[in-house]
mmCIF file of C-alpha atoms in Angstrom:
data_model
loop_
_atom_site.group_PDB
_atom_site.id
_atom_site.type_symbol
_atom_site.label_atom_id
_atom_site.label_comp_id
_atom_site.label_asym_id
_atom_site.label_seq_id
_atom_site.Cartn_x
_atom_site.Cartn_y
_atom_site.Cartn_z
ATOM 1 C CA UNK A 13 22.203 -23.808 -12.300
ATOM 2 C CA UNK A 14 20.386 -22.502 -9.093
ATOM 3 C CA UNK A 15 20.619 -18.725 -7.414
ATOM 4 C CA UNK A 16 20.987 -20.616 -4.024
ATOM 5 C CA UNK A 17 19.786 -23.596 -3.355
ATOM 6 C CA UNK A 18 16.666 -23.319 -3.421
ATOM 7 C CA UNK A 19 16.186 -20.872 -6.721
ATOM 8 C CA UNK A 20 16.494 -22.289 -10.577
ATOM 9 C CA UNK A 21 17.096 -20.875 -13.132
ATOM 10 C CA UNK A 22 18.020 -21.502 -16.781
ATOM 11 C CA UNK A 23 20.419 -19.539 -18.125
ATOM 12 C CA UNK A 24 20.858 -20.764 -21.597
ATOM 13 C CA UNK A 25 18.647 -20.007 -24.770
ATOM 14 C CA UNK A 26 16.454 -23.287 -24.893
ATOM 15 C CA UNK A 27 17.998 -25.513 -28.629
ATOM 16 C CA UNK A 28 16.778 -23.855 -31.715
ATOM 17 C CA UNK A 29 16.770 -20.241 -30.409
ATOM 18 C CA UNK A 30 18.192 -17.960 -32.520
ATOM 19 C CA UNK A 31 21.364 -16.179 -30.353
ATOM 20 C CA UNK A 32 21.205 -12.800 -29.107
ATOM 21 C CA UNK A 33 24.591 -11.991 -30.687
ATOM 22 C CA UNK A 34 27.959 -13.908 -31.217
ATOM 23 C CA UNK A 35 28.691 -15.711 -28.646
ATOM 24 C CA UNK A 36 25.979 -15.008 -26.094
ATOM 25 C CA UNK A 37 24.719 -17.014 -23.538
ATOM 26 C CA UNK A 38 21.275 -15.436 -22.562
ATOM 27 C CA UNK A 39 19.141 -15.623 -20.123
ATOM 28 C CA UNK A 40 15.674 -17.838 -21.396
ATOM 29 C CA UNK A 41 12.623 -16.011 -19.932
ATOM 30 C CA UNK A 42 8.840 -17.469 -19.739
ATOM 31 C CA UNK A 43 7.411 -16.786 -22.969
ATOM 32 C CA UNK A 44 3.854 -16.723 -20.993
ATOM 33 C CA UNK A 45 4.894 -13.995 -19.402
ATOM 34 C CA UNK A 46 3.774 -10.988 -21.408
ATOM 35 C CA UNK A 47 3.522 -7.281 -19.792
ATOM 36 C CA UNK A 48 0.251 -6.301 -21.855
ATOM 37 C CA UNK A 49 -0.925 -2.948 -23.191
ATOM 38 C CA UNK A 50 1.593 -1.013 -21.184
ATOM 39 C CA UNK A 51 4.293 1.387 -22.178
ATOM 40 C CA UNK A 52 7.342 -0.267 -21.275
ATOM 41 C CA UNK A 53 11.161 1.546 -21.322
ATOM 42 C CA UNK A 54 14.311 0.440 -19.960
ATOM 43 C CA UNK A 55 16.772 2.860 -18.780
ATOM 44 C CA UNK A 56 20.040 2.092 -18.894
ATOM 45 C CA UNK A 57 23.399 3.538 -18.670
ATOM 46 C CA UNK A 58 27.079 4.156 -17.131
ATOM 47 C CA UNK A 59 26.988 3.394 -13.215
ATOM 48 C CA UNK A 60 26.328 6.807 -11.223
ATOM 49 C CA UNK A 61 25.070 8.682 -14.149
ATOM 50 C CA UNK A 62 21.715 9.514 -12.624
ATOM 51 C CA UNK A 63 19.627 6.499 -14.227
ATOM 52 C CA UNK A 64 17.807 6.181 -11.262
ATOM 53 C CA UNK A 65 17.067 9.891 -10.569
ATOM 54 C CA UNK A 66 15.905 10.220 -14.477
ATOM 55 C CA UNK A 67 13.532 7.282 -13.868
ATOM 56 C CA UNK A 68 11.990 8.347 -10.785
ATOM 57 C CA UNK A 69 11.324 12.082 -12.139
ATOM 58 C CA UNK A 70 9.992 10.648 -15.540
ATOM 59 C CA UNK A 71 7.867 8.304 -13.690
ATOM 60 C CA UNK A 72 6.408 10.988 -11.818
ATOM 61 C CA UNK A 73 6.171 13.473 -14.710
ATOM 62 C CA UNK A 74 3.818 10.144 -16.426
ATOM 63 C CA UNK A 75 2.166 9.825 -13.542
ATOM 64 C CA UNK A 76 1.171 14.158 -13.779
ATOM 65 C CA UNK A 77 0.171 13.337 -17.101
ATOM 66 C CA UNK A 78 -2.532 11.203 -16.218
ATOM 67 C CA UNK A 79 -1.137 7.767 -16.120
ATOM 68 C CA UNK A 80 -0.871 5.093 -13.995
ATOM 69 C CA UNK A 81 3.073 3.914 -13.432
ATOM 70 C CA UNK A 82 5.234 0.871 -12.330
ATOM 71 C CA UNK A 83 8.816 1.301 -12.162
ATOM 72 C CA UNK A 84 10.744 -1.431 -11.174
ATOM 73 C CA UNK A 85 14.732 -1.293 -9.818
ATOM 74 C CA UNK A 86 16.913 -3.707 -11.220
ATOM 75 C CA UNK A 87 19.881 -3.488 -8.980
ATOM 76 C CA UNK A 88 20.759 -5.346 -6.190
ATOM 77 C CA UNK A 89 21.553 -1.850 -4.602
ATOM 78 C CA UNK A 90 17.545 -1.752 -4.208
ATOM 79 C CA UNK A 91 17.845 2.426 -4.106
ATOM 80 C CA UNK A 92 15.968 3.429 -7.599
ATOM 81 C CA UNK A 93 12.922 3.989 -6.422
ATOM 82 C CA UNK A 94 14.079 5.938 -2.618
ATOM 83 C CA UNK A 95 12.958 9.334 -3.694
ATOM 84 C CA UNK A 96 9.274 8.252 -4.499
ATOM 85 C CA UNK A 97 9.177 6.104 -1.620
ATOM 86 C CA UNK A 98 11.386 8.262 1.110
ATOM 87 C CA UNK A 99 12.766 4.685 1.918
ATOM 88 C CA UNK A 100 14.637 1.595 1.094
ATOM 89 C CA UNK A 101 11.952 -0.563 0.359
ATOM 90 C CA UNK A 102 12.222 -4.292 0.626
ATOM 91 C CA UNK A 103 12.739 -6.124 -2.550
ATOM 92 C CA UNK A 104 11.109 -8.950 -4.281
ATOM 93 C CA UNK A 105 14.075 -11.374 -3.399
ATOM 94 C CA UNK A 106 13.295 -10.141 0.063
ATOM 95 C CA UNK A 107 9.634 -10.863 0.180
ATOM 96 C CA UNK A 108 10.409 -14.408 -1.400
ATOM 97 C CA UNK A 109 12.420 -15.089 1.220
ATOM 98 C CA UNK A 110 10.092 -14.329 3.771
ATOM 99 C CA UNK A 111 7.673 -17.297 2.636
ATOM 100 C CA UNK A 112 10.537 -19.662 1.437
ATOM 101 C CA UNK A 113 10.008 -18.959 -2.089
ATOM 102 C CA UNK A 114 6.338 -19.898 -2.025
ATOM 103 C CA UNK A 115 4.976 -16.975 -4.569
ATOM 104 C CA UNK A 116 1.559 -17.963 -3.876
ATOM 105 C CA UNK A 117 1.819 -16.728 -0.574
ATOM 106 C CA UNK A 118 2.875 -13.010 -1.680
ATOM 107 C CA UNK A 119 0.373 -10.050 -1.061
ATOM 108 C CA UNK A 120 0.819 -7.334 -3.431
ATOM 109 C CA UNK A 121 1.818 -5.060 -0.056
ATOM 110 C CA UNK A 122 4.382 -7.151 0.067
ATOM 111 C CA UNK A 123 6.539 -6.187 -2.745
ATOM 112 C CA UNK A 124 4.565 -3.590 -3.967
ATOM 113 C CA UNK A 125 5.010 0.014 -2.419
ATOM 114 C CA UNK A 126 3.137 3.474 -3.440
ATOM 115 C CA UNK A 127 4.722 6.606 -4.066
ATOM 116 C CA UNK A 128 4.874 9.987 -4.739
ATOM 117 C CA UNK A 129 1.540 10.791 -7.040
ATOM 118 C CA UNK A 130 0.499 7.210 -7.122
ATOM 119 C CA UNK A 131 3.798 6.017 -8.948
ATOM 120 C CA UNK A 132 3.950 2.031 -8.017
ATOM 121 C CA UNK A 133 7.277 1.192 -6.584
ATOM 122 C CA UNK A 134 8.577 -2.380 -7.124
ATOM 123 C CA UNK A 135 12.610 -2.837 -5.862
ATOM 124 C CA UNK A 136 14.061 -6.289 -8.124
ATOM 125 C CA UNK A 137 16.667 -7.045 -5.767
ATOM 126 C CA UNK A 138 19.386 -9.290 -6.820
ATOM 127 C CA UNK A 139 20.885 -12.583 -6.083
ATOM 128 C CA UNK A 140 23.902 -12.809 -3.146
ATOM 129 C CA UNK A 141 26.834 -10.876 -4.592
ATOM 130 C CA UNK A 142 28.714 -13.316 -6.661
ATOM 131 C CA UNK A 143 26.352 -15.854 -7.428
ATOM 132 C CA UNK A 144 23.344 -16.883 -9.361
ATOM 133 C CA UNK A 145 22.028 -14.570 -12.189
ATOM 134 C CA UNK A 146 19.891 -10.754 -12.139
ATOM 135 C CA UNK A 147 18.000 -12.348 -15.206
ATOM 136 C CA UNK A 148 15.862 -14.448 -12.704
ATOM 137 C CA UNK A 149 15.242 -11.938 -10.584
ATOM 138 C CA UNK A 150 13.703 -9.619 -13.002
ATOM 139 C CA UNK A 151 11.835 -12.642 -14.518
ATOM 140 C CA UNK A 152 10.489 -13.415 -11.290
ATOM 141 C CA UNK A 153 9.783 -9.777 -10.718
ATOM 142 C CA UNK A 154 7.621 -9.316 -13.929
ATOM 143 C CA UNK A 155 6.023 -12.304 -13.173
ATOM 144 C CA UNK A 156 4.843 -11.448 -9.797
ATOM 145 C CA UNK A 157 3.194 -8.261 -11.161
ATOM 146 C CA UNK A 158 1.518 -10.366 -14.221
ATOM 147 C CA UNK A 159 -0.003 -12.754 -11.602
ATOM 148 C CA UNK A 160 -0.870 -10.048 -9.416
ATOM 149 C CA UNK A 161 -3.048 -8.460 -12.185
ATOM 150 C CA UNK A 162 -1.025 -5.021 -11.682
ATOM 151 C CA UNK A 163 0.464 -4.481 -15.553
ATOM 152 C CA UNK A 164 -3.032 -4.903 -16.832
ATOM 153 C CA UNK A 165 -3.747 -1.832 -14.612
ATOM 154 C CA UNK A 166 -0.810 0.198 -15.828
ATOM 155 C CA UNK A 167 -0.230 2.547 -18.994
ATOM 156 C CA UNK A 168 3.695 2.313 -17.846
ATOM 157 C CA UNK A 169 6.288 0.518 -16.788
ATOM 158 C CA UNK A 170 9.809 1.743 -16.331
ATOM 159 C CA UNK A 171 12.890 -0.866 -15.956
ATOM 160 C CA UNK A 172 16.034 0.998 -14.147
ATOM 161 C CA UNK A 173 19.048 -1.557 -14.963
ATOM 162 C CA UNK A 174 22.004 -1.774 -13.075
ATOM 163 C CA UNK A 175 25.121 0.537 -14.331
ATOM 164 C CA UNK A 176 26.263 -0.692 -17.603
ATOM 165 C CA UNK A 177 25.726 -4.307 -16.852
ATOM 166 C CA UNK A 178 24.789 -5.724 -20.584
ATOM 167 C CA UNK A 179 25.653 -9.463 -19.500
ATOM 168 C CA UNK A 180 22.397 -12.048 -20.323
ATOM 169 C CA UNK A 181 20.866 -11.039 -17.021
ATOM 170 C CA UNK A 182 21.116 -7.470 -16.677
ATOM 171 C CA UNK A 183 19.905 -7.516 -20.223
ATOM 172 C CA UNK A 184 16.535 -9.425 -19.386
ATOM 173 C CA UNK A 185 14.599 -6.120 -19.215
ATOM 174 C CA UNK A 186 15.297 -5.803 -22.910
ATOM 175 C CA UNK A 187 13.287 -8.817 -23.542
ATOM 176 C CA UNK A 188 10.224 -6.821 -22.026
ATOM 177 C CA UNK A 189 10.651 -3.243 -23.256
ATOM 178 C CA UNK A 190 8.989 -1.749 -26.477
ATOM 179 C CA UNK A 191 12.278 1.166 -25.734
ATOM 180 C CA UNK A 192 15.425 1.461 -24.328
ATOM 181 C CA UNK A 193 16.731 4.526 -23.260
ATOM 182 C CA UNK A 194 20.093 5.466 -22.794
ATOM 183 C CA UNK A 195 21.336 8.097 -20.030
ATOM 184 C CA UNK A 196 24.998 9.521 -20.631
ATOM 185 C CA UNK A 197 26.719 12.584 -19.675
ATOM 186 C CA UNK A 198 29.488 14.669 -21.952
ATOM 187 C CA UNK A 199 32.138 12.536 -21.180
ATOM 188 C CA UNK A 200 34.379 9.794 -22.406
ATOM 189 C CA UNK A 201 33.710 7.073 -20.424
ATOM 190 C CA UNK A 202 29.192 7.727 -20.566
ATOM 191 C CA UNK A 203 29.977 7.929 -24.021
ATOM 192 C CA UNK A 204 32.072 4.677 -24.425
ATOM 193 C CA UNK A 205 29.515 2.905 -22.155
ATOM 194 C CA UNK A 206 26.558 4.434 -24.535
ATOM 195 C CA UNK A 207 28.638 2.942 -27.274
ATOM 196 C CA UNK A 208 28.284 -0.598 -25.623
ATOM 197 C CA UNK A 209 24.975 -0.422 -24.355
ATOM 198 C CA UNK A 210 23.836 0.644 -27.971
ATOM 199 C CA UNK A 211 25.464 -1.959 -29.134
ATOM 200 C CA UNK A 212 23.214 -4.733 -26.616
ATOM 201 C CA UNK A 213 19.978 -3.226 -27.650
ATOM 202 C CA UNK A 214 20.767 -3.995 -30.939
ATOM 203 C CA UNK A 215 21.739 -7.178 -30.746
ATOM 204 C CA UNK A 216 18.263 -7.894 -28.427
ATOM 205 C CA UNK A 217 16.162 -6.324 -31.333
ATOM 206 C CA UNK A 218 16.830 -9.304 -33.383
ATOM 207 C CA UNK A 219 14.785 -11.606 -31.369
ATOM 208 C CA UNK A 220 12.298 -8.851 -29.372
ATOM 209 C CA UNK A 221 10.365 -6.380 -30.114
ATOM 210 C CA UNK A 222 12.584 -3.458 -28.120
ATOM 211 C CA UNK A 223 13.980 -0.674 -30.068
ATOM 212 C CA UNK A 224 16.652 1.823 -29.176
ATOM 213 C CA UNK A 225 14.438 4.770 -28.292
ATOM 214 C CA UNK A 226 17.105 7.634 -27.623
ATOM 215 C CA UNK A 227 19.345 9.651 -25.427
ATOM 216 C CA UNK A 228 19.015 11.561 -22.356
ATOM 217 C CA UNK A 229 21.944 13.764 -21.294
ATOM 218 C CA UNK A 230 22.416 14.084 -18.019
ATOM 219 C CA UNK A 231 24.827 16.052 -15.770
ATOM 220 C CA UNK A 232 26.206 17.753 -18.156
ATOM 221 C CA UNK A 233 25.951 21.501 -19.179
ATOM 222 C CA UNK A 234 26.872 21.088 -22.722
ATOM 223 C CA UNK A 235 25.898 18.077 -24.715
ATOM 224 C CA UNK A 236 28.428 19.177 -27.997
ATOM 225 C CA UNK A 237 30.678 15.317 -27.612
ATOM 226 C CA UNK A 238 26.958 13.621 -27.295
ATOM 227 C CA UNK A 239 26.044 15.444 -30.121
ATOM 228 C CA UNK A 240 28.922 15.022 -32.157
ATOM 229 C CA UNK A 241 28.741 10.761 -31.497
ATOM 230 C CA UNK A 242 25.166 10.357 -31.751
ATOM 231 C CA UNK A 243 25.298 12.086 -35.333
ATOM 232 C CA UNK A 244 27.960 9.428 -36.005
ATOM 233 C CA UNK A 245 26.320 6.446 -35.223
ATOM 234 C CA UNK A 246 22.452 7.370 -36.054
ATOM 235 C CA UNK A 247 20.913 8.229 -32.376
ATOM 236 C CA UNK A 248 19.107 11.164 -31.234
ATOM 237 C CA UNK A 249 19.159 13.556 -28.268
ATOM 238 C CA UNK A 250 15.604 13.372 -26.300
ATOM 239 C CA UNK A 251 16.448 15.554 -23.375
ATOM 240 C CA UNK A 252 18.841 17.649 -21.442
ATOM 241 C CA UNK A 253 19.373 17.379 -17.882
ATOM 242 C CA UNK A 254 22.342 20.101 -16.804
ATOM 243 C CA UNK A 255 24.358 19.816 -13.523
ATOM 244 C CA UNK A 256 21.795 21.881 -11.275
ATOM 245 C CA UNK A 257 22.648 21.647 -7.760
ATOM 246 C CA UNK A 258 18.589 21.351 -6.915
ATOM 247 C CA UNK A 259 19.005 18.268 -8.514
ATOM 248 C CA UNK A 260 21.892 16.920 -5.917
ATOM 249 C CA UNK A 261 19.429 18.141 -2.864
ATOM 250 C CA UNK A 262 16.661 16.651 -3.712
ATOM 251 C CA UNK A 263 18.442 12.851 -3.780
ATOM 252 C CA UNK A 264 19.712 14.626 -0.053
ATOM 253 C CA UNK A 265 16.159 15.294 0.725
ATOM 254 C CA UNK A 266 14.919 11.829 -0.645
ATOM 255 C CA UNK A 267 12.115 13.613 -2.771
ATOM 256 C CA UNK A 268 11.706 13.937 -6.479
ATOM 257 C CA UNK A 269 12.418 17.447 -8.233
ATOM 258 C CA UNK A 270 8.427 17.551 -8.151
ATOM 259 C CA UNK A 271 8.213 18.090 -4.617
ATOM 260 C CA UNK A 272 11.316 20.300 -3.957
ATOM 261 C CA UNK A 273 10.762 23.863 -3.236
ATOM 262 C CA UNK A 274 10.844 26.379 -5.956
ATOM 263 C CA UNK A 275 14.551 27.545 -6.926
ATOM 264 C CA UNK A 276 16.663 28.590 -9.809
ATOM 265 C CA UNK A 277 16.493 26.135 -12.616
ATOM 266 C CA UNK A 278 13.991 23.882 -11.242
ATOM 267 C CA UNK A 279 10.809 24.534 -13.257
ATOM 268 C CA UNK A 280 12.730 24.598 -16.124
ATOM 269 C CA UNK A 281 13.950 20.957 -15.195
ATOM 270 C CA UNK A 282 10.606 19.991 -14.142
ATOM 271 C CA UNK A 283 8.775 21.172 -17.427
ATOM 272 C CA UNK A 284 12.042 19.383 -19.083
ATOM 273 C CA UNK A 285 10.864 15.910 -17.591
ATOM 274 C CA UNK A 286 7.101 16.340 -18.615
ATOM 275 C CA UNK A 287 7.977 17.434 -21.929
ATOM 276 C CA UNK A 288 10.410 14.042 -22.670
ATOM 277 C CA UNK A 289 7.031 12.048 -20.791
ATOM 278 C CA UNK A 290 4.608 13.355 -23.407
ATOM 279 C CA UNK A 291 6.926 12.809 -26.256
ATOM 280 C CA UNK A 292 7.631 9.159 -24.729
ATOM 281 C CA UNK A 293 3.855 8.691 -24.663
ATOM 282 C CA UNK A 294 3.137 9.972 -28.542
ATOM 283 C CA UNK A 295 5.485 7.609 -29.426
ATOM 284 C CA UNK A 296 9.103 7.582 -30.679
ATOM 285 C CA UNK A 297 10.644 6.221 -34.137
ATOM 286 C CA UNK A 298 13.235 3.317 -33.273
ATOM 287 C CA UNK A 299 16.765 4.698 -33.711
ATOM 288 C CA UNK A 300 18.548 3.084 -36.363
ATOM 289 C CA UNK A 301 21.711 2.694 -35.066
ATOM 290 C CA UNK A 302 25.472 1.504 -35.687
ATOM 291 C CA UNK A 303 27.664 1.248 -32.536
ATOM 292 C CA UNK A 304 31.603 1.951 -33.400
ATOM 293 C CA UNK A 305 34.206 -0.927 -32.348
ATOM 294 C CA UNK A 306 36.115 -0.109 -29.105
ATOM 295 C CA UNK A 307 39.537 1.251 -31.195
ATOM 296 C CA UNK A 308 37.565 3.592 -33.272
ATOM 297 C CA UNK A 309 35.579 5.130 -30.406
ATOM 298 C CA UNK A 310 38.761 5.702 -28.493
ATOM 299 C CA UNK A 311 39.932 7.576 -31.238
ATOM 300 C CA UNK A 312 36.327 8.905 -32.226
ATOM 301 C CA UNK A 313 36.395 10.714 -28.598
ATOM 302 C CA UNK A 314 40.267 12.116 -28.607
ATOM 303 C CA UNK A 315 41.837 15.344 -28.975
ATOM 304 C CA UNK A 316 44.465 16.235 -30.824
#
């Protein structure tokens, strides 16, 4: 199976691998390619909930602590990493493209891009809507940086997934990350795509090393339905993120909440983000964790 013509990729587990979960068809990385010493989370979570806004602010609230921080967008969208950048940068698919898939040829300049507080930017890209598969792209991504020599260089690296994509591609982060991390708001439908998401991570942590790290709640000024579902299944809370409007403004004003001006609610935010970074960086227990079928979460998240 090729992305276009000119792009292969194998899609299926090689014969002998152990499946990912019933049924799956998964995308078969390089096994040589290994991101190091690095930190490494994936954020993931319902489409719109803020992943990409949570990534960029954590990266920069690692990057005030001290370290030195990729994060990587894995949507085709190619916006995660806008606010640290104050532009769409061009994406890896793009710079491949440019030398007719000849790697070799890439500088780091071109698909590498600095941002706010030193935070390396690094935009995924994705294959033409409808075709090919987001697992190559994030394989080829990775292994870009690895040749590159930038992951032995970082103490970070930050995957922000597309929506709530768990198919074999969208899932290929997983394969990297020592934690995944979970963005939701107090609603039904964050919840019920929490539920699934969970529900991937687990199924990847029988073949990699990634463990569900936690929850972030975002947009939301209570957190009591998060609460009440993550006692159920065996997660924990990490942060709070309410619905401050400084937050809206500064994706307006293409900055991070770092650089915004000071306002009502915003240290508070700020300090918020560097307190989940240092926690991140100490180290967090893997979340033993049992995802509810469909039916019972429906019912789970009613009212009477």
């Amino acid at each position: 199976m090729s992305l276009d013509n000119n792009i292969p990729v194998q899609l299926v587990d090689p014969p002998g691998s152990p499946p990912d979960g019933d049924g799956s068809v998964q995308v078969h990385l390089d096994p040589e390619i290994d991101i190091g010493q690095a930190q490494v989370f994936a954020v993931y979570g319902k489409g719109g909930i803020g992943k990409s806004t949570t990534s960029s602010n954590l990266s920069v609230a690692f990057s005030k602590l001290g370290k030195r921080v990729i994060q990587i967008g894995c949507d085709p969208k190619h916006d995660s990493t806008f606010t640290l950048t104050k532009a769409l940068m061009p994406t890896v698919i793009d710079a491949l493209e440019e030398v007719e898939f000849h790697s070799e040829e890439l500088q780091i300049e071109d698909f590498v891009h600095e941002g706010y507080n030193g935070v390396m930017c690094v935009e995924a890209g994705g294959p033409p809507a409808g075709t090919g598969c987001g697992g190559y792209v994030v394989g080829q991504t990775v292994k870009l940086l690895k040749q590159h020599h930038l992951l032995e260089d970082s103490d970070v690296v930050i995957f922000d997934v597309l929506g709530d994509v768990v198919c074999g591609g969208f899932a290929s982060p997983l394969q990297h990350a020592e934690r995944a991390l979970v963005v939701t708001a107090n609603d039904f439908d964050s919840i019920f795509a929490m539920n699934r998401i969970a529900a991937a991570i687990g199924a990847k942590s029988k073949n990699y090393k990634v463990r569900l790290g936690g929850v972030i709640a975002n947009r939301s000024e209570q957190t009591d339905e998060i609460d009440r579902f993550n006692a159920a299944v065996g997660l924990k809370r990490l942060a709070h993120f309410p619905a401050l409007d400084v937050i809206r403004r500064s994706r307006l004003k293409k900055c991070t909440l770092f650089e915004m001006e000071p306002c009502e609610g915003l240290e508070e935010v700020q300090q918020e983000y560097l307190n989940l970074a240092e926690s991140l960086l100490r180290g967090i227990e893997p979340q033993e964790v049992t995802p509810m079928k469909d039916r019972d979460l429906f019912d789970f998240l009613g009212f009477d």
